[in-house]
Every structure is written in C-alpha cells, then in structure tokens.
Amino acid sequence: MKLAIADWIVLAGYLCVVLGIGIYFSRKNTSTEEYFVGGRRFRGWVIGLSLVGTSISSITFLAYPADAFKTDWLRYLPNLALLPAILVAAFVFLPFFRRGNMTSAYEFLEMRYGPSIRVYGAIAFLVAQLVRLAMILWLLSLLIQEVTGVAPTTAIILGGLFVGLYTVIGGIDAVIWTDVLQTVILLLGGVVCLWVILDALPGGLNQVFELAGTAGKFALAPWENGAPGETSWSFSLSEKTATMMLLIGLTNWLTEYSSNQNTVQRYCASQSTQEARRGLWVYLFTALPIWAFYMFLGTALWVFFQVYPDVQASAILQGDARAETLMPHFITAYLPAGIAGLVIAAALAAAMSSLDSSINSVTTVSVVDLYRRHLRPGESDRHYLRVAWAIAVVVTVFMIGGALWLNNAETKTLQDTSTILVSLLGGGMLGLYLLGFFSQRGDARAAWCGIACTLVFTSWTVLTNKGLLPDAVSAPFDLYYTGLIGNLLMFAVGYLAASLWPAPSSAD
C-alpha cells in the first residue's frame, strides 16, 4: 500500500516536532548536570509518563500484539507483579538514590561495596542495554521497510541515525519530553487500530470476546499445538506456570527499579523524593492498562483475520513469517488513508521512546561511572560534556550494527527472546542491590563471591541453551528462570561470604 499524502504529512509533522524538541534543548546543555539529569527539576507526572514511554517500546507496540495473536495472554502475567515492585521501589529503593545528588545507579554500589563493584554494575548494564538497543531498532526497521519499501539495511540505518541525532544533541531533557509526547501518540495509535478492527467486524467487540474466548486466546497457559494447555499455579522450574511467571515478573521489575539506570536517572532528575514517588504511581496506573490494551489488540487481530483471511496472517500463525511483521502489515494494508500516518507515528514513537532513553543512560553510565571516575578524573565539566556527546555517537553506531546483525538472526517471537535475554544478562544485579539495601554486612569480597558464583551459573545456562553440554550436566530448568535463580544465588552466596569475612574498616 502506498501512503496517502495526509499520512506523509502526519509522519513528517511528528518527526519534525521530535527533532525540534532535541534542537530546542540542545541550547541548554552547557553542563553534564543538565545533560544527564536535566537540572533535577522535573515534576512527577512528567517523570511518570517518561517512564511509560521508556518501558513501552516496540516490544509493546509490535511484539505484544504479535504474541497475543500467535499464542495467548500468558506473558502478560509478569506485568501484574509491577504493583508490589513499585511499592518496594517507592519506599525502599528510591530514598537511597535521592541521597547525595546521585546521577548513576551504580554510585550506590561504590558507597556500599567499593569501586570495583561499581565498575561491574556499570559494565553489566552497558552490555544489557546494547542488546536491547539493537533489538528495538530492528523492530523499528520492520515498520520502516513495510511503509517505504526500502531495504532492511537502509531502514535500520535511517531509523538509528534519526534517533541518535536528537538524543545526542538534546540530552535527558529531550529524552524525557519526547517520551511524554511519544506515550500520548502511542496510545492514540493503538486506539485507532482497535477502532478500525471493531468497526470492520460484523459482531464488533462481542465477536472478539466470543471467538477468542472459545479458542482459548485469553488463557494464562503455555500455548501448545494451536491451543492453550492447562493453567497451572504450581511452583515449577521446568514449565511456565502462572505462579512462576509472576515470580519472574517480580524479579524483573525489582531489578528495573533497583539497578536500571533508565529508571534511577529519572529518580535523580525529579524535583524531590515526593515528586519521584508520584512519578512511580503515574507509571503504574498508566503502564498496566496500556500493556493489557496491546495484548487485547493482538487478540482482536486474530479474530479479524479469522473473519477476513489473509495470506501474511496465516503465514505468521503457521510459523512461516515472523510474528513481529503482523502490526506493520495490518497498518499498511488495512488502515484507511490518513489514519495510517498517525498509527505509523505511534509505532515510531514506541521505538524511539526506548531507544533515546537507553542511548542517554548508556552515555551517562559510561561517563559518570567509568570515564570520569577511573579513566580521566579531575577534568573540566566541559570536557566531560564533550566526551558524553562522543560516546552517544558511538553508542548509536553500535546500536545500528547490532540491529543489522539481528536482522539475519533466527528468533522465536521477540517477546519470548527478550525475556530470556533479560534473564541471562541480569547478572544477579537485584540480589547484589538487595544485599546492599537490607544488610550492612560484607564488602567487595563478599560481593565478588556472589558475582563469581552467579557468572558461573549464568554461563552454565548459556551453554545449555546453545546445546553445548551433555544432557547429564545441562541445566534442568526452563531458561526463563535463569534470572530468578541467579538473583537468589547472588544474595545467598554474598550473605554467606559476608558472614565468613566481616567487613574491614575501609572499602576495597
């Protein structure tokens, strides 16, 4: 489908506004304090909507509907653990990071354990974020290809360069305010898609619930052979039960709000602890409904294509086409002229709101935790600002390169793949922070014992995943549980080592 002139006008207008925000804030970026935390002046509602934009990425706009279309709602379960995680974050984690004008999540690790642990935390974050950046940019490129017809390489490079441009020049101010804009556009785009689907279905909303309900598309169970299995609430390390999915969600969310720079940087950019806490509540009561909405959108698309059979949709269900191509195909083939532009802008917003946050946070950690702390201490603030710009450019290049590699990789649905990657790359960070938050025992020696054991454990699961180990010594559990077990191992080993080696009077 060729886009109508109205669609191109909407798209061009949206992109110009985003770029304009970056240019506007570039004039204010005269210090690292402004570039990294925006002068610490943001209100809670801005922080909350920015957090929504950061977490609701292409994985929401493209992969959530794709997953619900192809399977059921099992992978929505981890999101429900956000509520208890936010409560812990608001009253336990947040106060730690608001003390002492911190800029990085990993400054706490040095205060608690010593500089070597801070370096470990920073590097673990950088690795995970570079993987995430590549994944989200690749998803963005699918839509660009569908809309413009350009080659995958061209789509990846164009998308990466645009996001990198306004992020590099605009800093955290541009990131936060574009995230707010992109959250609104994202929601509008999804609503328009659902409206088109319901308007086309003879039975409307009731037909979605009837057909999808009969087929088990709302089930909270593993999807096997075109149908849901039984929903199990048991504790198991070998299957994806509802209880275990909730525990995975709790682990991932606690990690997000204790050790993820994307989140902690927004704590630090808030006007006060009260405003930062208010931002968490705004995030909670906005994100959960939006995630559910996009899962429902995928279910509605399944009903739509049952009523109106489509070659591409059938190929996705049969595994002959990537599930993440579903939304781009629907947007370009079924949305009326003039509306497609808004929805495409929403899809672009979904990707860019996460990409810009990650680029900025990777830059912040690289400068604050590594370059300024260890490589070139004592330089002028202007020097560090220039280095931040240079690092942001390098990160953009890495992001584009990773997306090009991912374009040739074999994956399942991307939501499934991303969950496994988060578990593998988490490195037991939650366990490390919890040991620091809730115990004063132990120093860097205890922390390194926990880290070493966790890295051995994680390496074992990676080798198992690659099929490089005999069955007798392979991990006997689902890889979804790597992060959960790894964090428990980190905390237990670290606590035990702290008991054996009391902390000396000075850090390592």
Short mmCIF file of C-alpha atoms in Angstrom, two decimals:
data_model
loop_
_atom_site.label_atom_id
_atom_site.label_comp_id
_atom_site.label_asym_id
_atom_site.label_seq_id
_atom_site.Cartn_x
_atom_site.Cartn_y
_atom_site.Cartn_z
CA MET A 1 0.00 0.00 0.00
CA LYS A 2 1.19 3.49 -0.84
CA LEU A 3 0.64 6.01 1.89
CA ALA A 4 -1.66 8.91 1.14
CA ILE A 5 -0.36 12.47 1.20
CA ALA A 6 -2.17 13.02 4.51
CA ASP A 7 -0.24 10.12 6.04
CA TRP A 8 3.09 11.56 4.96
CA ILE A 9 2.11 14.97 6.35
CA VAL A 10 1.27 13.45 9.75
CA LEU A 11 4.53 11.49 9.78
CA ALA A 12 6.62 14.46 8.71
CA GLY A 13 4.95 16.68 11.30
CA TYR A 14 5.60 14.20 14.09
CA LEU A 15 9.26 13.75 13.14
CA CYS A 16 9.77 17.50 12.88
CA VAL A 17 8.32 18.05 16.35
CA VAL A 18 10.61 15.38 17.85
CA LEU A 19 13.66 16.82 16.13
CA GLY A 20 12.59 20.32 17.15
CA ILE A 21 12.48 19.25 20.81
CA GLY A 22 16.03 17.96 20.52
CA ILE A 23 17.24 21.18 18.91
CA TYR A 24 15.44 23.33 21.50
CA PHE A 25 17.03 21.61 24.47
CA SER A 26 20.45 21.45 22.84
CA ARG A 27 20.85 25.14 23.72
CA LYS A 28 20.50 24.33 27.43
CA ASN A 29 23.08 21.56 27.51
CA THR A 30 26.02 23.54 28.84
CA SER A 31 26.88 21.16 31.71
CA THR A 32 26.80 17.46 32.50
CA GLU A 33 24.29 18.18 35.28
CA GLU A 34 21.86 19.45 32.64
CA TYR A 35 22.73 16.80 30.04
CA PHE A 36 22.38 13.84 32.42
CA VAL A 37 19.63 14.86 34.92
CA GLY A 38 18.04 17.99 33.46
CA GLY A 39 18.96 20.20 36.39
CA ARG A 40 16.90 17.94 38.71
CA ARG A 41 13.71 19.95 38.16
CA PHE A 42 11.12 17.54 36.68
CA ARG A 43 7.63 17.14 38.13
CA GLY A 44 6.21 13.72 39.00
CA TRP A 45 3.67 13.48 36.17
CA VAL A 46 6.39 14.18 33.60
CA ILE A 47 8.66 11.56 35.14
CA GLY A 48 5.81 9.01 35.21
CA LEU A 49 4.84 9.46 31.57
CA SER A 50 8.50 9.41 30.60
CA LEU A 51 8.90 6.06 32.37
CA VAL A 52 5.88 4.78 30.44
CA GLY A 53 7.43 5.86 27.16
CA THR A 54 10.74 4.26 28.06
CA SER A 55 9.31 0.87 29.02
CA ILE A 56 6.57 0.72 26.38
CA SER A 57 8.76 0.25 23.37
CA SER A 58 8.47 -1.55 20.05
CA ILE A 59 8.27 -4.69 22.17
CA THR A 60 4.88 -3.37 23.28
CA PHE A 61 3.60 -1.97 20.01
CA LEU A 62 4.81 -4.81 17.78
CA ALA A 63 5.71 -7.82 19.93
CA TYR A 64 2.85 -7.79 22.46
CA PRO A 65 0.12 -7.90 19.78
CA ALA A 66 2.19 -10.44 17.85
CA ASP A 67 2.49 -12.70 20.89
CA ALA A 68 -1.22 -12.49 21.74
CA PHE A 69 -2.07 -13.07 18.07
CA LYS A 70 0.04 -16.20 17.83
CA THR A 71 -0.50 -17.58 21.35
CA ASP A 72 -2.44 -16.31 24.38
CA TRP A 73 -2.03 -13.98 27.37
CA LEU A 74 0.47 -15.98 29.44
CA ARG A 75 3.24 -13.42 29.02
CA TYR A 76 1.08 -10.62 30.38
CA LEU A 77 1.25 -12.23 33.80
CA PRO A 78 4.75 -10.93 34.71
CA ASN A 79 3.44 -7.38 34.31
CA LEU A 80 1.00 -7.86 37.19
CA ALA A 81 3.96 -8.11 39.55
CA LEU A 82 4.61 -4.42 38.86
CA LEU A 83 2.37 -3.33 41.77
CA PRO A 84 4.38 -4.92 44.61
CA ALA A 85 7.62 -3.95 42.85
CA ILE A 86 6.56 -0.29 42.70
CA LEU A 87 5.67 -0.32 46.41
CA VAL A 88 9.14 -1.62 47.29
CA ALA A 89 10.79 0.84 44.89
CA ALA A 90 8.88 3.86 46.21
CA PHE A 91 9.60 3.29 49.89
CA VAL A 92 12.86 1.31 49.92
CA PHE A 93 14.93 1.87 46.77
CA LEU A 94 14.02 5.46 45.92
CA PRO A 95 15.26 7.08 49.18
CA PHE A 96 18.73 5.56 48.71
CA PHE A 97 19.16 7.14 45.28
CA ARG A 98 17.79 10.54 46.29
CA ARG A 99 20.52 10.97 48.88
CA GLY A 100 23.69 12.80 47.94
CA ASN A 101 22.62 14.05 44.48
CA MET A 102 23.45 10.79 42.71
CA THR A 103 23.43 10.68 38.92
CA SER A 104 24.06 6.97 38.35
CA ALA A 105 22.51 3.83 39.82
CA TYR A 106 25.98 2.41 40.33
CA GLU A 107 27.26 5.15 42.63
CA PHE A 108 25.35 3.31 45.35
CA LEU A 109 27.42 0.17 44.73
CA GLU A 110 30.64 2.06 45.39
CA MET A 111 29.22 3.62 48.55
CA ARG A 112 28.16 0.19 49.78
CA TYR A 113 30.87 -2.16 48.50
CA GLY A 114 33.68 -0.21 46.84
CA PRO A 115 34.75 0.99 43.37
CA SER A 116 35.32 -2.44 41.81
CA ILE A 117 31.68 -3.44 42.31
CA ARG A 118 30.55 -0.16 40.81
CA VAL A 119 32.53 -0.96 37.67
CA TYR A 120 30.97 -4.42 37.47
CA GLY A 121 27.45 -3.00 37.78
CA ALA A 122 28.12 -0.38 35.13
CA ILE A 123 29.54 -2.89 32.64
CA ALA A 124 26.67 -5.36 33.20
CA PHE A 125 24.20 -2.56 32.47
CA LEU A 126 26.03 -1.44 29.34
CA VAL A 127 26.04 -4.96 27.87
CA ALA A 128 22.32 -5.48 28.50
CA GLN A 129 21.37 -2.08 27.09
CA LEU A 130 23.36 -2.52 23.90
CA VAL A 131 21.46 -5.77 23.26
CA ARG A 132 18.16 -4.01 23.97
CA LEU A 133 19.01 -1.13 21.66
CA ALA A 134 19.74 -3.45 18.76
CA MET A 135 16.53 -5.41 19.32
CA ILE A 136 14.27 -2.36 19.42
CA LEU A 137 15.90 -0.71 16.41
CA TRP A 138 15.46 -3.92 14.43
CA LEU A 139 11.74 -3.89 15.26
CA LEU A 140 11.51 -0.27 14.18
CA SER A 141 13.15 -1.14 10.88
CA LEU A 142 10.40 -3.68 10.10
CA LEU A 143 7.84 -0.90 10.04
CA ILE A 144 10.07 1.42 8.03
CA GLN A 145 10.55 -1.34 5.45
CA GLU A 146 6.82 -2.03 5.24
CA VAL A 147 5.93 1.63 4.79
CA THR A 148 8.68 2.80 2.46
CA GLY A 149 9.77 -0.37 0.71
CA VAL A 150 13.45 0.35 1.38
CA ALA A 151 15.95 -2.43 2.03
CA PRO A 152 16.39 -3.68 5.64
CA THR A 153 19.88 -2.18 5.87
CA THR A 154 18.63 1.23 4.79
CA ALA A 155 15.68 1.10 7.21
CA ILE A 156 17.94 0.27 10.15
CA ILE A 157 20.47 2.98 9.34
CA LEU A 158 17.83 5.69 8.78
CA GLY A 159 15.96 4.87 11.99
CA GLY A 160 19.12 4.67 14.07
CA LEU A 161 20.58 7.92 12.76
CA PHE A 162 17.40 9.92 13.39
CA VAL A 163 17.01 8.75 16.99
CA GLY A 164 20.70 9.19 17.63
CA LEU A 165 20.63 12.75 16.29
CA TYR A 166 18.01 14.25 18.60
CA THR A 167 19.26 12.23 21.58
CA VAL A 168 22.89 13.28 21.17
CA ILE A 169 22.08 16.97 20.87
CA GLY A 170 19.15 17.18 23.29
CA GLY A 171 20.31 15.16 26.31
CA ILE A 172 17.96 13.97 29.06
CA ASP A 173 15.64 17.00 28.61
CA ALA A 174 14.88 15.98 25.03
CA VAL A 175 14.61 12.33 26.05
CA ILE A 176 12.06 12.94 28.80
CA TRP A 177 9.86 15.40 26.89
CA THR A 178 9.86 13.35 23.68
CA ASP A 179 8.99 10.30 25.79
CA VAL A 180 5.93 12.15 27.14
CA LEU A 181 4.86 13.06 23.61
CA GLN A 182 5.52 9.56 22.34
CA THR A 183 3.46 7.97 25.14
CA VAL A 184 0.42 10.00 24.07
CA ILE A 185 0.95 9.22 20.37
CA LEU A 186 1.45 5.53 21.15
CA LEU A 187 -1.86 5.26 22.96
CA LEU A 188 -3.74 7.15 20.24
CA GLY A 189 -2.30 4.90 17.57
CA GLY A 190 -3.38 1.74 19.34
CA VAL A 191 -6.89 3.07 19.92
CA VAL A 192 -7.23 3.88 16.22
CA CYS A 193 -6.16 0.33 15.27
CA LEU A 194 -8.70 -1.24 17.61
CA TRP A 195 -11.45 1.07 16.37
CA VAL A 196 -10.79 0.01 12.76
CA ILE A 197 -10.89 -3.68 13.73
CA LEU A 198 -14.12 -3.43 15.73
CA ASP A 199 -15.77 -1.34 13.04
CA ALA A 200 -14.95 -3.98 10.41
CA LEU A 201 -16.10 -7.00 12.45
CA PRO A 202 -19.81 -7.81 11.99
CA GLY A 203 -20.21 -8.58 15.68
CA GLY A 204 -17.93 -5.84 16.97
CA LEU A 205 -16.47 -6.16 20.46
CA ASN A 206 -18.73 -9.08 21.41
CA GLN A 207 -17.41 -11.09 18.48
CA VAL A 208 -13.85 -10.63 19.71
CA PHE A 209 -14.71 -11.98 23.14
CA GLU A 210 -16.81 -14.84 21.75
CA LEU A 211 -14.39 -16.16 19.12
CA ALA A 212 -11.22 -15.54 21.09
CA GLY A 213 -12.72 -16.90 24.29
CA THR A 214 -13.85 -20.10 22.58
CA ALA A 215 -10.37 -20.60 21.10
CA GLY A 216 -8.67 -20.02 24.46
CA LYS A 217 -6.87 -16.86 23.32
CA PHE A 218 -7.31 -15.23 26.75
CA ALA A 219 -5.79 -18.18 28.58
CA LEU A 220 -2.89 -17.82 31.00
CA ALA A 221 -1.19 -21.04 29.98
CA PRO A 222 1.55 -22.30 27.64
CA TRP A 223 0.41 -22.44 24.02
CA GLU A 224 0.88 -25.89 22.52
CA ASN A 225 -0.15 -27.21 19.10
CA GLY A 226 -2.50 -24.32 18.39
CA ALA A 227 -4.32 -24.41 21.72
CA PRO A 228 -3.66 -23.43 25.34
CA GLY A 229 -2.59 -26.03 27.85
CA GLU A 230 -3.88 -26.10 31.39
CA THR A 231 -3.27 -23.08 33.63
CA SER A 232 -1.10 -24.23 36.49
CA TRP A 233 -0.42 -22.29 39.70
CA SER A 234 2.23 -24.67 40.96
CA PHE A 235 5.89 -23.91 41.68
CA SER A 236 7.97 -25.44 38.92
CA LEU A 237 11.33 -24.81 37.28
CA SER A 238 10.60 -26.94 34.23
CA GLU A 239 7.39 -25.35 32.93
CA LYS A 240 5.89 -21.86 32.66
CA THR A 241 3.22 -21.92 35.34
CA ALA A 242 1.24 -18.83 36.26
CA THR A 243 2.90 -18.61 39.67
CA MET A 244 6.38 -18.81 38.20
CA MET A 245 5.58 -16.17 35.59
CA LEU A 246 4.52 -13.82 38.39
CA LEU A 247 7.78 -14.52 40.22
CA ILE A 248 9.73 -13.81 37.05
CA GLY A 249 7.85 -10.55 36.69
CA LEU A 250 8.57 -9.57 40.28
CA THR A 251 12.27 -10.32 39.81
CA ASN A 252 12.48 -8.34 36.59
CA TRP A 253 10.56 -5.35 37.95
CA LEU A 254 12.55 -5.21 41.17
CA THR A 255 15.71 -5.30 39.07
CA GLU A 256 14.33 -2.50 36.90
CA TYR A 257 13.62 -0.23 39.87
CA SER A 258 16.71 -1.02 41.92
CA SER A 259 19.55 -1.13 39.40
CA ASN A 260 18.44 0.06 35.95
CA GLN A 261 19.95 3.41 35.02
CA ASN A 262 16.98 4.28 32.80
CA THR A 263 14.80 4.35 35.92
CA VAL A 264 17.26 5.60 38.51
CA GLN A 265 18.23 8.52 36.29
CA ARG A 266 14.60 9.66 36.46
CA TYR A 267 14.62 9.36 40.24
CA CYS A 268 17.60 11.70 40.21
CA ALA A 269 16.05 14.12 37.67
CA SER A 270 12.94 14.70 39.83
CA GLN A 271 12.40 17.86 41.86
CA SER A 272 12.12 15.91 45.10
CA THR A 273 11.60 12.46 46.57
CA GLN A 274 7.88 13.15 46.71
CA GLU A 275 7.76 14.03 43.00
CA ALA A 276 9.82 10.97 42.10
CA ARG A 277 7.42 8.80 44.09
CA ARG A 278 4.46 10.44 42.39
CA GLY A 279 6.06 9.58 39.06
CA LEU A 280 6.12 5.90 40.03
CA TRP A 281 2.37 5.96 40.74
CA VAL A 282 1.66 7.66 37.42
CA TYR A 283 3.71 4.99 35.71
CA LEU A 284 1.95 2.11 37.49
CA PHE A 285 -1.59 3.22 36.67
CA THR A 286 -0.74 4.09 33.08
CA ALA A 287 1.51 1.24 32.01
CA LEU A 288 -0.55 -1.74 33.19
CA PRO A 289 -3.68 -0.75 31.22
CA ILE A 290 -1.62 0.04 28.12
CA TRP A 291 0.11 -3.36 28.19
CA ALA A 292 -3.27 -5.10 28.56
CA PHE A 293 -4.66 -2.99 25.75
CA TYR A 294 -1.92 -4.06 23.34
CA MET A 295 -2.33 -7.71 24.26
CA PHE A 296 -6.06 -7.31 23.57
CA LEU A 297 -5.22 -5.64 20.26
CA GLY A 298 -3.34 -8.78 19.23
CA THR A 299 -6.27 -10.96 20.23
CA ALA A 300 -8.65 -8.72 18.26
CA LEU A 301 -6.37 -9.03 15.22
CA TRP A 302 -6.59 -12.82 15.49
CA VAL A 303 -10.38 -12.58 15.35
CA PHE A 304 -10.18 -10.07 12.50
CA PHE A 305 -8.09 -12.42 10.38
CA GLN A 306 -10.36 -15.36 11.20
CA VAL A 307 -13.22 -13.39 9.67
CA TYR A 308 -11.11 -11.90 6.86
CA PRO A 309 -8.42 -14.50 5.99
CA ASP A 310 -5.07 -13.08 4.93
CA VAL A 311 -2.01 -14.77 3.45
CA GLN A 312 0.50 -12.93 5.68
CA ALA A 313 -1.52 -13.56 8.85
CA SER A 314 -1.79 -17.26 8.02
CA ALA A 315 1.95 -17.46 7.43
CA ILE A 316 2.57 -15.96 10.87
CA LEU A 317 0.27 -18.46 12.58
CA GLN A 318 1.95 -21.34 10.73
CA GLY A 319 5.43 -20.10 11.64
CA ASP A 320 6.40 -19.24 8.07
CA ALA A 321 6.69 -15.50 8.77
CA ARG A 322 7.96 -13.55 11.77
CA ALA A 323 5.18 -12.68 14.20
CA GLU A 324 6.52 -9.12 14.59
CA THR A 325 5.53 -8.33 10.98
CA LEU A 326 1.86 -8.51 11.96
CA MET A 327 1.33 -4.90 13.01
CA PRO A 328 3.28 -3.34 10.11
CA HIS A 329 1.27 -5.50 7.70
CA PHE A 330 -2.06 -4.53 9.26
CA ILE A 331 -1.19 -0.83 9.34
CA THR A 332 -0.15 -0.61 5.71
CA ALA A 333 -2.75 -2.98 4.25
CA TYR A 334 -5.92 -2.29 6.24
CA LEU A 335 -5.90 1.18 7.77
CA PRO A 336 -7.73 3.93 5.85
CA ALA A 337 -5.73 6.67 4.16
CA GLY A 338 -4.97 9.49 6.55
CA ILE A 339 -5.21 7.27 9.64
CA ALA A 340 -2.23 5.08 8.80
CA GLY A 341 0.10 8.04 9.25
CA LEU A 342 -0.96 8.51 12.87
CA VAL A 343 -0.57 4.82 13.66
CA ILE A 344 2.82 4.65 11.98
CA ALA A 345 3.84 7.68 14.04
CA ALA A 346 2.72 5.73 17.13
CA ALA A 347 4.87 2.78 16.12
CA LEU A 348 7.83 5.08 15.58
CA ALA A 349 7.12 6.67 18.97
CA ALA A 350 7.13 3.25 20.63
CA ALA A 351 10.61 2.53 19.37
CA MET A 352 12.14 5.97 19.73
CA SER A 353 10.97 6.46 23.32
CA SER A 354 13.02 3.47 24.39
CA LEU A 355 15.98 4.00 22.10
CA ASP A 356 16.60 7.58 23.19
CA SER A 357 16.39 6.69 26.90
CA SER A 358 18.84 3.83 26.54
CA ILE A 359 21.32 5.87 24.47
CA ASN A 360 21.29 8.63 27.08
CA SER A 361 21.57 6.28 30.05
CA VAL A 362 24.43 4.31 28.45
CA THR A 363 26.20 7.62 27.85
CA THR A 364 25.63 8.72 31.45
CA VAL A 365 26.97 5.48 32.92
CA SER A 366 29.97 5.47 30.59
CA VAL A 367 30.97 8.98 31.63
CA VAL A 368 29.99 9.06 35.31
CA ASP A 369 30.92 5.53 36.39
CA LEU A 370 33.83 4.71 34.12
CA TYR A 371 35.44 7.64 32.31
CA ARG A 372 35.21 10.37 34.97
CA ARG A 373 35.61 8.01 37.91
CA HIS A 374 38.52 5.88 36.66
CA LEU A 375 39.94 6.88 33.26
CA ARG A 376 40.20 10.69 33.36
CA PRO A 377 39.32 12.07 36.80
CA GLY A 378 39.73 15.75 37.53
CA GLU A 379 38.96 17.15 34.07
CA SER A 380 36.68 20.13 33.49
CA ASP A 381 32.93 19.67 33.24
CA ARG A 382 33.07 20.91 29.65
CA HIS A 383 35.49 18.11 28.82
CA TYR A 384 33.10 15.50 30.21
CA LEU A 385 30.21 17.02 28.27
CA ARG A 386 32.15 16.69 25.01
CA VAL A 387 33.01 13.10 25.88
CA ALA A 388 29.32 12.43 26.54
CA TRP A 389 28.42 13.64 23.05
CA ALA A 390 31.13 11.44 21.53
CA ILE A 391 30.02 8.37 23.48
CA ALA A 392 26.39 8.92 22.45
CA VAL A 393 27.53 8.87 18.81
CA VAL A 394 29.49 5.65 19.36
CA VAL A 395 26.51 4.01 21.08
CA THR A 396 24.34 4.94 18.09
CA VAL A 397 26.81 3.21 15.78
CA PHE A 398 26.83 0.08 17.97
CA MET A 399 23.03 0.09 18.02
CA ILE A 400 22.84 0.18 14.24
CA GLY A 401 25.45 -2.57 13.90
CA GLY A 402 23.61 -4.80 16.38
CA ALA A 403 20.30 -4.34 14.58
CA LEU A 404 21.93 -5.28 11.28
CA TRP A 405 23.20 -8.48 12.87
CA LEU A 406 19.82 -9.25 14.44
CA ASN A 407 18.13 -8.85 11.07
CA ASN A 408 19.89 -12.02 9.96
CA ALA A 409 19.33 -13.97 13.20
CA GLU A 410 16.78 -16.70 13.79
CA THR A 411 14.37 -15.91 16.65
CA LYS A 412 11.05 -17.01 18.08
CA THR A 413 8.57 -14.27 18.87
CA LEU A 414 10.68 -11.39 20.08
CA GLN A 415 8.83 -11.09 23.38
CA ASP A 416 9.94 -14.62 24.21
CA THR A 417 13.51 -13.91 23.13
CA SER A 418 13.76 -10.66 25.09
CA THR A 419 12.56 -12.33 28.29
CA ILE A 420 15.33 -14.93 28.03
CA LEU A 421 17.94 -12.26 27.24
CA VAL A 422 16.94 -10.18 30.27
CA SER A 423 17.32 -13.25 32.46
CA LEU A 424 20.70 -14.19 31.02
CA LEU A 425 22.17 -10.67 31.12
CA GLY A 426 20.74 -9.67 34.50
CA GLY A 427 23.85 -10.99 36.19
CA GLY A 428 22.22 -11.23 39.62
CA MET A 429 22.09 -7.43 39.95
CA LEU A 430 18.91 -7.50 42.03
CA GLY A 431 20.50 -9.86 44.54
CA LEU A 432 23.52 -7.57 44.77
CA TYR A 433 21.40 -4.48 45.44
CA LEU A 434 19.11 -6.23 47.89
CA LEU A 435 22.15 -7.35 49.88
CA GLY A 436 23.27 -3.72 49.94
CA PHE A 437 19.86 -2.27 50.80
CA PHE A 438 18.86 -4.68 53.56
CA SER A 439 22.21 -5.61 55.10
CA GLN A 440 25.30 -3.75 56.25
CA ARG A 441 27.33 -6.95 56.36
CA GLY A 442 30.10 -7.66 53.89
CA ASP A 443 32.20 -5.61 51.50
CA ALA A 444 33.59 -6.07 47.99
CA ARG A 445 34.98 -9.52 48.86
CA ALA A 446 31.53 -10.85 49.72
CA ALA A 447 30.02 -9.16 46.67
CA TRP A 448 32.64 -10.66 44.35
CA CYS A 449 31.98 -14.14 45.75
CA GLY A 450 28.31 -13.73 44.85
CA ILE A 451 29.15 -12.31 41.44
CA ALA A 452 31.58 -15.14 40.63
CA CYS A 453 29.08 -17.84 41.53
CA THR A 454 26.33 -16.09 39.59
CA LEU A 455 28.51 -15.72 36.49
CA VAL A 456 29.41 -19.42 36.60
CA PHE A 457 25.72 -20.25 36.94
CA THR A 458 24.75 -17.93 34.07
CA SER A 459 27.48 -19.35 31.84
CA TRP A 460 26.17 -22.84 32.55
CA THR A 461 22.69 -21.84 31.39
CA VAL A 462 24.08 -20.18 28.25
CA LEU A 463 25.99 -23.33 27.33
CA THR A 464 22.84 -25.35 27.96
CA ASN A 465 20.84 -23.02 25.73
CA LYS A 466 23.40 -23.45 22.92
CA GLY A 467 23.27 -27.25 23.24
CA LEU A 468 26.98 -27.41 24.03
CA LEU A 469 26.66 -29.58 27.14
CA PRO A 470 25.69 -33.25 27.50
CA ASP A 471 22.19 -33.84 28.85
CA ALA A 472 23.60 -35.18 32.10
CA VAL A 473 25.12 -31.80 33.03
CA SER A 474 22.70 -29.45 31.27
CA ALA A 475 20.52 -27.06 33.24
CA PRO A 476 17.36 -28.99 34.21
CA PHE A 477 15.09 -25.92 34.26
CA ASP A 478 13.46 -23.53 31.80
CA LEU A 479 15.77 -20.64 30.84
CA TYR A 480 13.01 -18.22 31.82
CA TYR A 481 14.06 -18.88 35.42
CA THR A 482 17.72 -18.03 35.00
CA GLY A 483 17.31 -14.52 36.40
CA LEU A 484 15.19 -15.64 39.34
CA ILE A 485 17.63 -18.36 40.40
CA GLY A 486 20.67 -16.19 39.68
CA ASN A 487 19.48 -13.40 41.97
CA LEU A 488 18.72 -15.82 44.79
CA LEU A 489 22.17 -17.32 44.33
CA MET A 490 23.82 -13.88 44.36
CA PHE A 491 22.10 -12.85 47.60
CA ALA A 492 22.67 -16.18 49.38
CA VAL A 493 26.36 -16.51 48.47
CA GLY A 494 27.04 -12.84 49.19
CA TYR A 495 25.36 -13.03 52.58
CA LEU A 496 27.18 -16.24 53.49
CA ALA A 497 30.53 -14.78 52.41
CA ALA A 498 29.79 -11.65 54.46
CA SER A 499 29.26 -13.87 57.48
CA LEU A 500 32.61 -15.54 56.97
CA TRP A 501 34.52 -12.31 56.19
CA PRO A 502 33.29 -9.33 58.23
CA ALA A 503 33.81 -6.00 56.51
CA PRO A 504 37.05 -4.19 57.41
CA SER A 505 37.04 -0.55 58.44
CA SER A 506 37.65 0.70 54.87
CA ALA A 507 36.28 -0.30 51.46
CA ASP A 508 38.30 -2.26 48.95
#
